[in-house]
PDB file of C-alpha atoms in Angstrom:
ATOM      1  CA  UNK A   1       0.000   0.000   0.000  1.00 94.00           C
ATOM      2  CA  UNK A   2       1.373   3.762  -0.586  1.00 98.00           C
ATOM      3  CA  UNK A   3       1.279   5.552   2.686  1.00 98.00           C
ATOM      4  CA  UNK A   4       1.955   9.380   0.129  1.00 99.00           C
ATOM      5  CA  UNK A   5      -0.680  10.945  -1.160  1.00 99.00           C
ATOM      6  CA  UNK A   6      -1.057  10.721  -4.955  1.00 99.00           C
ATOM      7  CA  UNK A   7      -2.982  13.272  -7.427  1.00 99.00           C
ATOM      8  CA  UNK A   8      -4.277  11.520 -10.264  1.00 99.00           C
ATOM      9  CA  UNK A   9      -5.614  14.550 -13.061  1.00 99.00           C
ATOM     10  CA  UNK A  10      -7.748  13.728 -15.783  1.00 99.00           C
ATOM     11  CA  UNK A  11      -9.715  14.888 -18.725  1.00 98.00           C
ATOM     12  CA  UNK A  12     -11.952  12.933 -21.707  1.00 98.00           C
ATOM     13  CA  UNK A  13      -9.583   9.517 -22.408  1.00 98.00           C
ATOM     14  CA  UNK A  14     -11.009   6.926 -20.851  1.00 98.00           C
ATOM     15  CA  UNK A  15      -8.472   4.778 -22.607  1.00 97.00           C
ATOM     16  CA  UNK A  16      -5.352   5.879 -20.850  1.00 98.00           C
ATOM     17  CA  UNK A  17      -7.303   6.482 -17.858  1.00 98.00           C
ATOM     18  CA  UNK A  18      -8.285   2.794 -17.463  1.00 98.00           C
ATOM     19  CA  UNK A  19      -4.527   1.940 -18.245  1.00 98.00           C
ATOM     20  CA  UNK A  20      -3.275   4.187 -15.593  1.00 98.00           C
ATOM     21  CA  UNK A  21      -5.293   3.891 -13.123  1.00 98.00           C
ATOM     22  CA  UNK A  22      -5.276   0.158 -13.342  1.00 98.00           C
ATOM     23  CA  UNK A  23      -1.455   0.384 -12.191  1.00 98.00           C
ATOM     24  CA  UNK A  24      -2.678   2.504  -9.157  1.00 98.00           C
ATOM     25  CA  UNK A  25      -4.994   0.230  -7.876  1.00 98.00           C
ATOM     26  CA  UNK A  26      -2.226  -2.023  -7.752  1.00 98.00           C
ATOM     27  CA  UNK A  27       0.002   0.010  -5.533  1.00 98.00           C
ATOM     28  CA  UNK A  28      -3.552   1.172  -3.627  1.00 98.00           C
ATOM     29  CA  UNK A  29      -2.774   4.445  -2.453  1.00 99.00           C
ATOM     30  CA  UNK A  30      -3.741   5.281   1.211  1.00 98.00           C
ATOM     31  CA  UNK A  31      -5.309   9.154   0.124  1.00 99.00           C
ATOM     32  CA  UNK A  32      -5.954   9.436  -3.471  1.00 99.00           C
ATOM     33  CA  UNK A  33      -7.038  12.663  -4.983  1.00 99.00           C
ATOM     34  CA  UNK A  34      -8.664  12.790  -8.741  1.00 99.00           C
ATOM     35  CA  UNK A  35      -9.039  16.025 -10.376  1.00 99.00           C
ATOM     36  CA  UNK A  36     -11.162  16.674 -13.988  1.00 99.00           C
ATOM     37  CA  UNK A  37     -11.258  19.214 -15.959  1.00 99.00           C
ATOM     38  CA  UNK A  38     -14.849  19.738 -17.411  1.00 98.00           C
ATOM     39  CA  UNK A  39     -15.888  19.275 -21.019  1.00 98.00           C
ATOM     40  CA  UNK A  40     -15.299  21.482 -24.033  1.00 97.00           C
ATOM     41  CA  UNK A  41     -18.204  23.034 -25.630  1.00 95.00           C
ATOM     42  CA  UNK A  42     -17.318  23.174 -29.049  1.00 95.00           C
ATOM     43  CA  UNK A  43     -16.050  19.595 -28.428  1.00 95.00           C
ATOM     44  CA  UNK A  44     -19.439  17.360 -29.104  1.00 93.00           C
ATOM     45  CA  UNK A  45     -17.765  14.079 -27.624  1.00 96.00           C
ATOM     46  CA  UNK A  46     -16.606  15.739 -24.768  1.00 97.00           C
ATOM     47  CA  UNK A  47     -19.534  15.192 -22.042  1.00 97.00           C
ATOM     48  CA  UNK A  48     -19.580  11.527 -22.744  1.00 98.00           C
ATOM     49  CA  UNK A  49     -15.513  11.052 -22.362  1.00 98.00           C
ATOM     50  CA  UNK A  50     -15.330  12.820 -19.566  1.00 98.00           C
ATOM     51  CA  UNK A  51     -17.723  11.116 -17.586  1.00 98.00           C
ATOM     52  CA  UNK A  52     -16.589   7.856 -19.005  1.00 98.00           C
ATOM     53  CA  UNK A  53     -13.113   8.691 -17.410  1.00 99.00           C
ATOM     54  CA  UNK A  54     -14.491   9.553 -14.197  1.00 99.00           C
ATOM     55  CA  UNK A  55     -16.433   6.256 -13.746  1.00 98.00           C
ATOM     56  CA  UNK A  56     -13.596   4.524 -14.322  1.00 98.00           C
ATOM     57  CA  UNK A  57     -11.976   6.147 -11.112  1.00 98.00           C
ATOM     58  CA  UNK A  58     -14.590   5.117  -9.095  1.00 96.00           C
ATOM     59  CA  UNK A  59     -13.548   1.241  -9.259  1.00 92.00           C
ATOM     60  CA  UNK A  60     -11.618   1.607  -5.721  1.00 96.00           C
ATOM     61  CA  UNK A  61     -11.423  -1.924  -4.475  1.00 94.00           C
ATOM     62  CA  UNK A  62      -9.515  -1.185  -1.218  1.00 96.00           C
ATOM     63  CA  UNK A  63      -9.407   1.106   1.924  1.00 96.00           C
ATOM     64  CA  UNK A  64      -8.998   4.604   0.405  1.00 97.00           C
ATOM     65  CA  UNK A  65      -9.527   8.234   1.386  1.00 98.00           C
ATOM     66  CA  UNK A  66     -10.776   9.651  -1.637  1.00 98.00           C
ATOM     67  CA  UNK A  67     -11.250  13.372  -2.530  1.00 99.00           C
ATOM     68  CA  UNK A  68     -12.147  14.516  -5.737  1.00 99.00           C
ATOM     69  CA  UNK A  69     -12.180  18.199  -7.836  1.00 99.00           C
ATOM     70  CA  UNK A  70     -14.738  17.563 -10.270  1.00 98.00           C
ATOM     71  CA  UNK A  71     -14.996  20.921 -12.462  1.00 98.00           C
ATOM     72  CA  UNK A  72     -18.452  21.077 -14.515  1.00 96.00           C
ATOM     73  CA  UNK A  73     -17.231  23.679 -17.074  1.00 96.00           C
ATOM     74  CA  UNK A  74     -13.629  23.503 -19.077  1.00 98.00           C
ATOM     75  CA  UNK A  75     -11.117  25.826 -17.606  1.00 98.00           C
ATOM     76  CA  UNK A  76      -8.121  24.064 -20.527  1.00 97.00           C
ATOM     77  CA  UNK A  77      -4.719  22.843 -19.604  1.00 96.00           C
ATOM     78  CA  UNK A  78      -2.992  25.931 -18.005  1.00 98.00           C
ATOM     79  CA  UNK A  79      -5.542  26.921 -15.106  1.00 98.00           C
ATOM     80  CA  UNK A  80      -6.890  22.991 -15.063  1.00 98.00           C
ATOM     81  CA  UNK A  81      -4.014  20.969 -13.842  1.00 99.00           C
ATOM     82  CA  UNK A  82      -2.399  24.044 -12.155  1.00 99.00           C
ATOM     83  CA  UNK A  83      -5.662  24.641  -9.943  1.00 99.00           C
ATOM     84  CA  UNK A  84      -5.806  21.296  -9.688  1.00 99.00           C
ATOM     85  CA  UNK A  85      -1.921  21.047  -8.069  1.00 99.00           C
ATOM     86  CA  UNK A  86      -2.655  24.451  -5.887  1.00 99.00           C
ATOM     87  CA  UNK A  87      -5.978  22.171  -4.853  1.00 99.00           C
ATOM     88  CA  UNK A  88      -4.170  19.218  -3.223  1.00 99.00           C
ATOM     89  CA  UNK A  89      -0.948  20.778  -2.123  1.00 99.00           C
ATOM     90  CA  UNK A  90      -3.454  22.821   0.406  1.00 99.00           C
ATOM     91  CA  UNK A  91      -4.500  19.299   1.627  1.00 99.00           C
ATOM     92  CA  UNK A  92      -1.500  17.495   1.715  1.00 99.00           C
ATOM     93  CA  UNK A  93       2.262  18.364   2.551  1.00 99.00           C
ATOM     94  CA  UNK A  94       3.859  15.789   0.217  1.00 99.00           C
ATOM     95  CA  UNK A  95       2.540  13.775  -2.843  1.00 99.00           C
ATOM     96  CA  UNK A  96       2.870  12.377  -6.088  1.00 99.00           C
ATOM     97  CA  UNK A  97       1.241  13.716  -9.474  1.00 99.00           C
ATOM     98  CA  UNK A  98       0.097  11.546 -12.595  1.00 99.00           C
ATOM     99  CA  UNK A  99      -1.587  12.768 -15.563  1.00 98.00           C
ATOM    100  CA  UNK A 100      -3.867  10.424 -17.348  1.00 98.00           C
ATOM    101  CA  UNK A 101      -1.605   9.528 -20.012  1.00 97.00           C
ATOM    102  CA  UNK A 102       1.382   8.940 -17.684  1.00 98.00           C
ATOM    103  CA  UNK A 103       1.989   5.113 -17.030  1.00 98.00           C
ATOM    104  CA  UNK A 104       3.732   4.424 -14.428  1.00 98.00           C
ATOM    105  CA  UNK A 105       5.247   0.824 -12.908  1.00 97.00           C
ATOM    106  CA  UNK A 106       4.951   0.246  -9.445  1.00 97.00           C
ATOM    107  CA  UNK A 107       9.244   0.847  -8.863  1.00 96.00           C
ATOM    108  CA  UNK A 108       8.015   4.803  -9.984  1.00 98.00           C
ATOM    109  CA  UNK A 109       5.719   4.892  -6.675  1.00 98.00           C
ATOM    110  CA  UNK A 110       8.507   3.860  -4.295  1.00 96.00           C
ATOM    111  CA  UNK A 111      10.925   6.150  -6.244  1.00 96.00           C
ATOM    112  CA  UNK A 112       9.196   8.829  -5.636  1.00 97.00           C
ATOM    113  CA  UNK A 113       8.115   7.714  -1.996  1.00 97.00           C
ATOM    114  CA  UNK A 114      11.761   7.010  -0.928  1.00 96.00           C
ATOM    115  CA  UNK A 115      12.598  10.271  -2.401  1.00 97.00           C
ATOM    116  CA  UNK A 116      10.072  12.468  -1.182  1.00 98.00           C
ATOM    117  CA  UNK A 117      11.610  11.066   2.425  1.00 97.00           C
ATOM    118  CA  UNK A 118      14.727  11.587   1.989  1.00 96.00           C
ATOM    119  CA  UNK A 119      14.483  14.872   0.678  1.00 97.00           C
ATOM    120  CA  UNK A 120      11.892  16.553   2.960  1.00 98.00           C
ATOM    121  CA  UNK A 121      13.659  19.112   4.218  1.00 97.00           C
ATOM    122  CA  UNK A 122      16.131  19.536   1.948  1.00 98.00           C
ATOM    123  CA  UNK A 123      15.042  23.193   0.366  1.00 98.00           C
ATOM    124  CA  UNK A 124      17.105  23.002  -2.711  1.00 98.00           C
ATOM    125  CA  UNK A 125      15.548  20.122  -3.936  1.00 99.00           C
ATOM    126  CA  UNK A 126      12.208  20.741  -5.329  1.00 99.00           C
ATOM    127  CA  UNK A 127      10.965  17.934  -8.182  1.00 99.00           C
ATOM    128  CA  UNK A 128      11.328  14.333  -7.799  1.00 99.00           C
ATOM    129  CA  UNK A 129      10.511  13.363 -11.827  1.00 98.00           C
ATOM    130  CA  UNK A 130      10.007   9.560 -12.688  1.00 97.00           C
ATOM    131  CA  UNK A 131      11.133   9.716 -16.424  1.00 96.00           C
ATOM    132  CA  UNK A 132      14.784   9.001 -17.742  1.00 93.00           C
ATOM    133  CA  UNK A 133      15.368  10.389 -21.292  1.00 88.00           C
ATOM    134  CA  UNK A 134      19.290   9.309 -20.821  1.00 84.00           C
ATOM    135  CA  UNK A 135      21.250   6.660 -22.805  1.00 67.00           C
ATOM    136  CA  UNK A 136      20.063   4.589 -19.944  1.00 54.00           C
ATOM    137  CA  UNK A 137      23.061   3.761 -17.787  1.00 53.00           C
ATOM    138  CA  UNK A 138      25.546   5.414 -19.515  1.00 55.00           C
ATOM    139  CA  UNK A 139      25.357   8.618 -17.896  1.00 54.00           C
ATOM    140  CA  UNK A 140      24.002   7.996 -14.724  1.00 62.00           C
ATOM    141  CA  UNK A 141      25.057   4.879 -12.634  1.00 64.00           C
ATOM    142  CA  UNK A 142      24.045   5.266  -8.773  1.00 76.00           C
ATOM    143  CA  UNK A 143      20.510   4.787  -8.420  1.00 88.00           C
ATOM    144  CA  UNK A 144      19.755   8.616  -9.517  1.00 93.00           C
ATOM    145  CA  UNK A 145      21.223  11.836  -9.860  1.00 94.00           C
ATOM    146  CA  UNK A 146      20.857  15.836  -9.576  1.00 96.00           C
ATOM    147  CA  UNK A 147      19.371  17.626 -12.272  1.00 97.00           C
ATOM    148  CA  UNK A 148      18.401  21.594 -13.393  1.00 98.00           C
ATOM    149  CA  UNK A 149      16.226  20.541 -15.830  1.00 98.00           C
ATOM    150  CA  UNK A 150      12.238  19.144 -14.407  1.00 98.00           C
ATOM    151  CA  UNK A 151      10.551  16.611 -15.870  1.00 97.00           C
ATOM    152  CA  UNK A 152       6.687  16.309 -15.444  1.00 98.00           C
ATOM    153  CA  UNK A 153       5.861  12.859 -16.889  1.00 97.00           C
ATOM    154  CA  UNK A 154       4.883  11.348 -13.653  1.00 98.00           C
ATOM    155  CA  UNK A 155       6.471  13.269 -10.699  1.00 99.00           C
ATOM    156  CA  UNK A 156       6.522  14.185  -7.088  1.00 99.00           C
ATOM    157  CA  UNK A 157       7.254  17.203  -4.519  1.00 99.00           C
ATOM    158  CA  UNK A 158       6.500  18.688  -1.266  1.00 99.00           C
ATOM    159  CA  UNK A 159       4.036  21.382  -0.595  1.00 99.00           C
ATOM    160  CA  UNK A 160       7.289  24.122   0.864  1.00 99.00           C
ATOM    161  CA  UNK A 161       8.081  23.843  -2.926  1.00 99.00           C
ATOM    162  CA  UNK A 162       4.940  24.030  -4.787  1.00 99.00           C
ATOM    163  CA  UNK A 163       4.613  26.821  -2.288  1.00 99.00           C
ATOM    164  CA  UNK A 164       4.640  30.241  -4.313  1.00 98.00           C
ATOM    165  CA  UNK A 165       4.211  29.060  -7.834  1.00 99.00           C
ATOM    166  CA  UNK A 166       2.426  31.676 -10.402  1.00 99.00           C
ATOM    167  CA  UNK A 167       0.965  30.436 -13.522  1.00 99.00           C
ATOM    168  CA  UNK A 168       0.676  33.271 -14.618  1.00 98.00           C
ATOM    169  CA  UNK A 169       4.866  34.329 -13.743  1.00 99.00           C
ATOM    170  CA  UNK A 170       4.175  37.912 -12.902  1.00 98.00           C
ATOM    171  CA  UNK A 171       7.488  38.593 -11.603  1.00 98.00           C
ATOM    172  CA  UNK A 172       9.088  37.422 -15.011  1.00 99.00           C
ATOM    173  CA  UNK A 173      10.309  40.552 -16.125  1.00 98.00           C
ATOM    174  CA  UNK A 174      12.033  41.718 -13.291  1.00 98.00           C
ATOM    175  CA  UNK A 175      13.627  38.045 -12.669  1.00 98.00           C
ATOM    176  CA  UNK A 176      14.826  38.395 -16.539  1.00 98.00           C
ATOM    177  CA  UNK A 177      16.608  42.084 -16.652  1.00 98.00           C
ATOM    178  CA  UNK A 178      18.407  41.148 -13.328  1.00 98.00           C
ATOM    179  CA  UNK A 179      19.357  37.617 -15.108  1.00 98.00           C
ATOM    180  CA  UNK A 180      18.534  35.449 -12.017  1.00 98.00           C
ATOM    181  CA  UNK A 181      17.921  32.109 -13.765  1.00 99.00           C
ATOM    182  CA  UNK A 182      21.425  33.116 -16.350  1.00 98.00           C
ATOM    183  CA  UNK A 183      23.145  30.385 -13.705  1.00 98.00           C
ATOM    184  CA  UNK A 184      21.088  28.076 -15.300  1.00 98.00           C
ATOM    185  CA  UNK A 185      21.876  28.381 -18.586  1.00 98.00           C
ATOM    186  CA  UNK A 186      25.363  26.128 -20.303  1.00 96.00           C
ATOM    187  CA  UNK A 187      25.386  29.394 -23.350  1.00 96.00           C
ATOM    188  CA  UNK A 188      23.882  32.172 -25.192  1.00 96.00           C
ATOM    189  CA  UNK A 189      21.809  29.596 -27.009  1.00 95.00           C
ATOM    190  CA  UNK A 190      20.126  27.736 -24.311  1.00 96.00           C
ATOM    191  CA  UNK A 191      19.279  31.213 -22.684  1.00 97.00           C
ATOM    192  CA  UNK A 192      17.852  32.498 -25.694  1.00 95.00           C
ATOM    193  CA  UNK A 193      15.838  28.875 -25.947  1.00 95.00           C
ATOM    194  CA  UNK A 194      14.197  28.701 -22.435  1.00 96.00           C
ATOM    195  CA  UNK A 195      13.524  33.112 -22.394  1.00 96.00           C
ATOM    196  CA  UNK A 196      11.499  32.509 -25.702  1.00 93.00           C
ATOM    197  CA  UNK A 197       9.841  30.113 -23.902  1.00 95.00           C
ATOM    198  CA  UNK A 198       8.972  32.022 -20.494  1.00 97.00           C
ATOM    199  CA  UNK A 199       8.256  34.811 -22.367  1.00 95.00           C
ATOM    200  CA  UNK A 200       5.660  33.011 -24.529  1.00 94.00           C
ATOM    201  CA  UNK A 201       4.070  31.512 -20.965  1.00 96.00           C
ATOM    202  CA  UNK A 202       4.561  35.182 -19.757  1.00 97.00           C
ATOM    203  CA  UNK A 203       2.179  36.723 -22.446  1.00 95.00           C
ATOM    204  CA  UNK A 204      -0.383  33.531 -22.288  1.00 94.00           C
ATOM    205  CA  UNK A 205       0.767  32.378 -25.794  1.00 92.00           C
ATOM    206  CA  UNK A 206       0.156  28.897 -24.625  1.00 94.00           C
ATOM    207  CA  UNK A 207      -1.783  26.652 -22.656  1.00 95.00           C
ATOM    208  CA  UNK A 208       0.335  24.993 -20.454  1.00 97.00           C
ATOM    209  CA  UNK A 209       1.291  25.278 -16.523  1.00 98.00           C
ATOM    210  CA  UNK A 210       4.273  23.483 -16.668  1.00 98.00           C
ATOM    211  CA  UNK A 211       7.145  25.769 -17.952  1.00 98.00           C
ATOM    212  CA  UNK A 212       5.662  27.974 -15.394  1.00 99.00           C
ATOM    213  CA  UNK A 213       6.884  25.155 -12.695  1.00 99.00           C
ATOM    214  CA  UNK A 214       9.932  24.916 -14.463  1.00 99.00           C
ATOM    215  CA  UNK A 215      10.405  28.998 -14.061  1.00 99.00           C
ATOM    216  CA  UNK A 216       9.213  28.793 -10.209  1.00 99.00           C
ATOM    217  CA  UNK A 217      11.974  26.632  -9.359  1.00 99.00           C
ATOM    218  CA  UNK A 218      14.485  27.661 -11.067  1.00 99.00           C
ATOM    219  CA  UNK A 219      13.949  31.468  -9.670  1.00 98.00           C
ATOM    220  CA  UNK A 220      14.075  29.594  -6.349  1.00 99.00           C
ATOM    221  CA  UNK A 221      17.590  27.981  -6.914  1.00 98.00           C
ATOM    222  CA  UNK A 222      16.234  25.024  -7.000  1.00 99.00           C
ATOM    223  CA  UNK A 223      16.997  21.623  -8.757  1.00 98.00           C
ATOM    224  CA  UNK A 224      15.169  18.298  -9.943  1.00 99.00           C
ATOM    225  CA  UNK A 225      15.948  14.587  -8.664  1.00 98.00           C
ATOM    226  CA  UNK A 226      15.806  11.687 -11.837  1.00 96.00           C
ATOM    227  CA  UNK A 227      15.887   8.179 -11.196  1.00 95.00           C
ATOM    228  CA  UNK A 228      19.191   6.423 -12.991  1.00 91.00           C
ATOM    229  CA  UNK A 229      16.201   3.994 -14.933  1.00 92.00           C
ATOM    230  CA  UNK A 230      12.961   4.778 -16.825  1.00 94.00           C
ATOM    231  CA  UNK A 231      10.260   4.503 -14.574  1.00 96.00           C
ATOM    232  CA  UNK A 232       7.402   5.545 -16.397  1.00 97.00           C
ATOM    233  CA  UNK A 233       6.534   6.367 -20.180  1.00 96.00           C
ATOM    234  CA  UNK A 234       3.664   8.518 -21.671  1.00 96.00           C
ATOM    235  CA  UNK A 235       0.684   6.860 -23.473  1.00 96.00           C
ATOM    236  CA  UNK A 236      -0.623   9.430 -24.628  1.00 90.00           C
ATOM    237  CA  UNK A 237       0.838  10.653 -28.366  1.00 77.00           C
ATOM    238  CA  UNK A 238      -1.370  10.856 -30.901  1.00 58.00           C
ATOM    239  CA  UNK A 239      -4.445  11.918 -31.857  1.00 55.00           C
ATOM    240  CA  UNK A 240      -6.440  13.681 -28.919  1.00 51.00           C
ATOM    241  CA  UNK A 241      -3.684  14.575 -26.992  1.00 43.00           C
ATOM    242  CA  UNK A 242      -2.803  18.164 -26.206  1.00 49.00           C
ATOM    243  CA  UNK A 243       1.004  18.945 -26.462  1.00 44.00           C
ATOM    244  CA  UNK A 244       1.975  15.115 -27.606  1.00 46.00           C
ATOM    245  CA  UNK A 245       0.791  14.448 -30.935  1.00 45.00           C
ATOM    246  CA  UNK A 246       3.366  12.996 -33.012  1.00 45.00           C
ATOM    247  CA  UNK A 247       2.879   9.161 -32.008  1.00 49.00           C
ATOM    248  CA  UNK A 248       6.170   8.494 -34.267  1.00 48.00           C
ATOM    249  CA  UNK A 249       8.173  10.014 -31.199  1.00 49.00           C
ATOM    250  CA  UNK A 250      10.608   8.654 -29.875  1.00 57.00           C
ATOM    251  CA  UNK A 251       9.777   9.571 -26.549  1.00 62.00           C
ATOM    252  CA  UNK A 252       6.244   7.788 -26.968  1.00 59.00           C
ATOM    253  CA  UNK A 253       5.548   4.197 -24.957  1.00 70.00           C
ATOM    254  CA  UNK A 254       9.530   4.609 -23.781  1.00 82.00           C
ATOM    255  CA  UNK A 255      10.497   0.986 -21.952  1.00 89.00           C
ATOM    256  CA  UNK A 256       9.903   0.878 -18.313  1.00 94.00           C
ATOM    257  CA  UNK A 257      12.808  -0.797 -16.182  1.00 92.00           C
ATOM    258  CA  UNK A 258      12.259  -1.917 -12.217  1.00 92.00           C
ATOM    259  CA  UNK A 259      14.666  -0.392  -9.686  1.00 88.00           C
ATOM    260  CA  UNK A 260      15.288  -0.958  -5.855  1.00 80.00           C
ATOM    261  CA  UNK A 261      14.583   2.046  -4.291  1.00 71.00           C
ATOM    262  CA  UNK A 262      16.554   1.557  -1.332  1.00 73.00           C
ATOM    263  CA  UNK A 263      18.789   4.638  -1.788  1.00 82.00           C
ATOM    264  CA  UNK A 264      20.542   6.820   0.563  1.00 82.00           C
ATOM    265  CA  UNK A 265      21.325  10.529   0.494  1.00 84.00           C
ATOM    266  CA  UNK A 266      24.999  11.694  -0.963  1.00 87.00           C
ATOM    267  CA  UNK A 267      25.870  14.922  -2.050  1.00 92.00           C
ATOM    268  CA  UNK A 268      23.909  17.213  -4.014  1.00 96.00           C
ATOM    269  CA  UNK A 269      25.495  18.125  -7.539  1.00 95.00           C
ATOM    270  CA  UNK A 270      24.436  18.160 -10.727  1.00 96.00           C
ATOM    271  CA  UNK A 271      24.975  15.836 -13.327  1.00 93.00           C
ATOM    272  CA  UNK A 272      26.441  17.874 -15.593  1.00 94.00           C
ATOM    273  CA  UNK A 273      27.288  15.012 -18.040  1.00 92.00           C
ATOM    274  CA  UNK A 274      23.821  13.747 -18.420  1.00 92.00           C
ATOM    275  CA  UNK A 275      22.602  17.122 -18.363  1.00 95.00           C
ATOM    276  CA  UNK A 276      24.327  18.016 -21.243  1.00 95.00           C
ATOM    277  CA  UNK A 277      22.865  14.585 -22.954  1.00 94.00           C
ATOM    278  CA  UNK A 278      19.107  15.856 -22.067  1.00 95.00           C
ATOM    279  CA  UNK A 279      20.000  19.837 -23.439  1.00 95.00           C
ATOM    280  CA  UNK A 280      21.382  18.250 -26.946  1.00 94.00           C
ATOM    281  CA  UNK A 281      19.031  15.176 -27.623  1.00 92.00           C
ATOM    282  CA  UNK A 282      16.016  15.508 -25.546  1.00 93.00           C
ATOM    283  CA  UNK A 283      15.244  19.531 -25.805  1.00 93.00           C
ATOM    284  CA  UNK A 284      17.795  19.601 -29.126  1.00 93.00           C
ATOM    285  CA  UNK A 285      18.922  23.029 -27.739  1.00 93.00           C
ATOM    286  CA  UNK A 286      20.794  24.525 -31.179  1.00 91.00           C
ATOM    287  CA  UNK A 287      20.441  27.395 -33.269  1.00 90.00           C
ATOM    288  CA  UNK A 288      18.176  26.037 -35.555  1.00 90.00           C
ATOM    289  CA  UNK A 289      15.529  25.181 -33.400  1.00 88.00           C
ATOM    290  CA  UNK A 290      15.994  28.211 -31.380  1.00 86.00           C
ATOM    291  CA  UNK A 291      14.378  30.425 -34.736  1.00 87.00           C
ATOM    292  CA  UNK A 292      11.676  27.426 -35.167  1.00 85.00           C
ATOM    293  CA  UNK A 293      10.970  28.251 -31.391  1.00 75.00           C
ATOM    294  CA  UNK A 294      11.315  32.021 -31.955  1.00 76.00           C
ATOM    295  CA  UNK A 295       9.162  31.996 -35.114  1.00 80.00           C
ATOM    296  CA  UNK A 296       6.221  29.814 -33.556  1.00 79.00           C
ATOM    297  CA  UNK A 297       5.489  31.427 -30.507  1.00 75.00           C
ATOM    298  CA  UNK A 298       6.072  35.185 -33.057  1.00 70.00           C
ATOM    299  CA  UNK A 299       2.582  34.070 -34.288  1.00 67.00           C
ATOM    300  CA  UNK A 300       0.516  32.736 -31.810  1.00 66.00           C
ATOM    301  CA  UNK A 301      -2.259  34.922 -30.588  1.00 49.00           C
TER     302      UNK A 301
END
């Protein structure tokens, strides 16, 4: 049974859903928390998927706390999972977070749980991810390592560092002229990558809460934990899904590997090695992207 409290958001894919939370009930979760976002009007399928992906959540076979955020109207990605995160971290002081296209195995849970204690009052360590987009064990060969960059496919924090995130980053212009988060960045390029980026999420260009997260911490000092193995891979490319849509990714349905999670702490430092791995092949952080990057988010309204 998991003894840390575990978000589960979803939406209208009762496929995934049923996948997912099928692993959950395996690991049966002492609190569980589900969050939905409501139905798109202009969407006519919409009503009937959602609700179809909440019943599945109610097959709880075993002794649960449940709470649920159930929101009747659609409030899209951005203010829907990042209410939805603001919602449970004022319930809970430490938890896990799943999407409903994020499967997990069951060595992710204890990851993160193992983690999450370990961590706790360590300040400079704010995201616990479950994904590994390394050369497997090439980079990384202790159990996990330090990283800047955060991962949200299946991950876990504490509530001191949700604590003080703004989706809508109203502070970024003052944290950019002073160049706070420039500590972050390996070169010009990668700087001029991830400000395109937060200034896009700045002006509400997209629909997303998650660069936000990666801003908040970041502006924080803070840094990102990733297991040495894959722990869990995303289901979800493809038609219907809302930033994942190229199912010929290489990133989609990624091989899951089991891990003992009986770790200790040891010192905190970045892996600069496999950071460098995730900047060139997982983000492809070059020139030419950057003016893809700079001429996509130039026209969106």
């Amino acid at each position: 049974m998991l003894k840390t409290p575990l978000l589960f958001l979803i939406f209208n894919r009762p496929s995934t859903t049923a996948k997912v939370f099928a692993e959950i009930r395996k690991i049966k979760p002492k609190r569980l928390f589900i969050a939905a976002d409501g139905p798109r009007d202009d969407v006519f399928s919409d009503k009937e998927r959602c609700i179809e992906a909440r019943k599945i959540t109610e097959n709880i076979d075993w002794k649960c706390n449940v709470t649920r955020l159930y929101r009747e109207s659609n409030l899209g990605c951005k203010k829907a999972v990042s209410s939805a995160i603001d919602w449970f971290f004022e319930n809970v002081e430490e938890g896990i977070i799943l999407e409903d296209d994020i499967f997990p195995n069951q060595s992710f849970f204890k990851f993160c749980e193992r983690m999450l204690a370990l961590y706790r009052k360590e300040k400079r360590i704010m995201h616990i991810g479950g994904v590994n987009f390394q050369n497997w064990d090439k980079n990384v060969r202790d159990g996990y390592y330090f990283s800047k960059y955060v991962h949200i496919w299946g991950w876990a924090s504490w509530k001191r560092a949700w604590k003080g995130y703004d989706v809508n980053m109203q502070d970024w212009p003052e944290i950019d002229s002073k160049g706070i988060l420039d500590k972050y960045y390996d070169n010009l390029i990668e700087k001029i990558y991830w400000n395109t980026i937060f200034e896009a999420a700045y002006s509400g260009k997209i629909d997303t809460w998650d660069y936000q997260f990666v801003y908040h911490i970041w502006k924080n000092g803070g840094i990102s934990i990733v297991p040495n193995k894959n722990l869990v891979s995303n289901i979800g490319f493809g038609k219907g899904a809302s930033h994942t849509s190229s199912k010929n990714s290489k990133l989609s349905e990624a091989k899951l590997f089991e891990m003992n999670p009986s770790f200790k702490n040891k010192i905190i430092k970045i892996n600069s090695e496999a950071d460098i791995y995730t900047r060139k092949y997982i983000f492809k952080i070059n020139l030419i992207n950057i003016l893809k990057h700079k001429l996509y988010y130039k026209w969106l309204v």
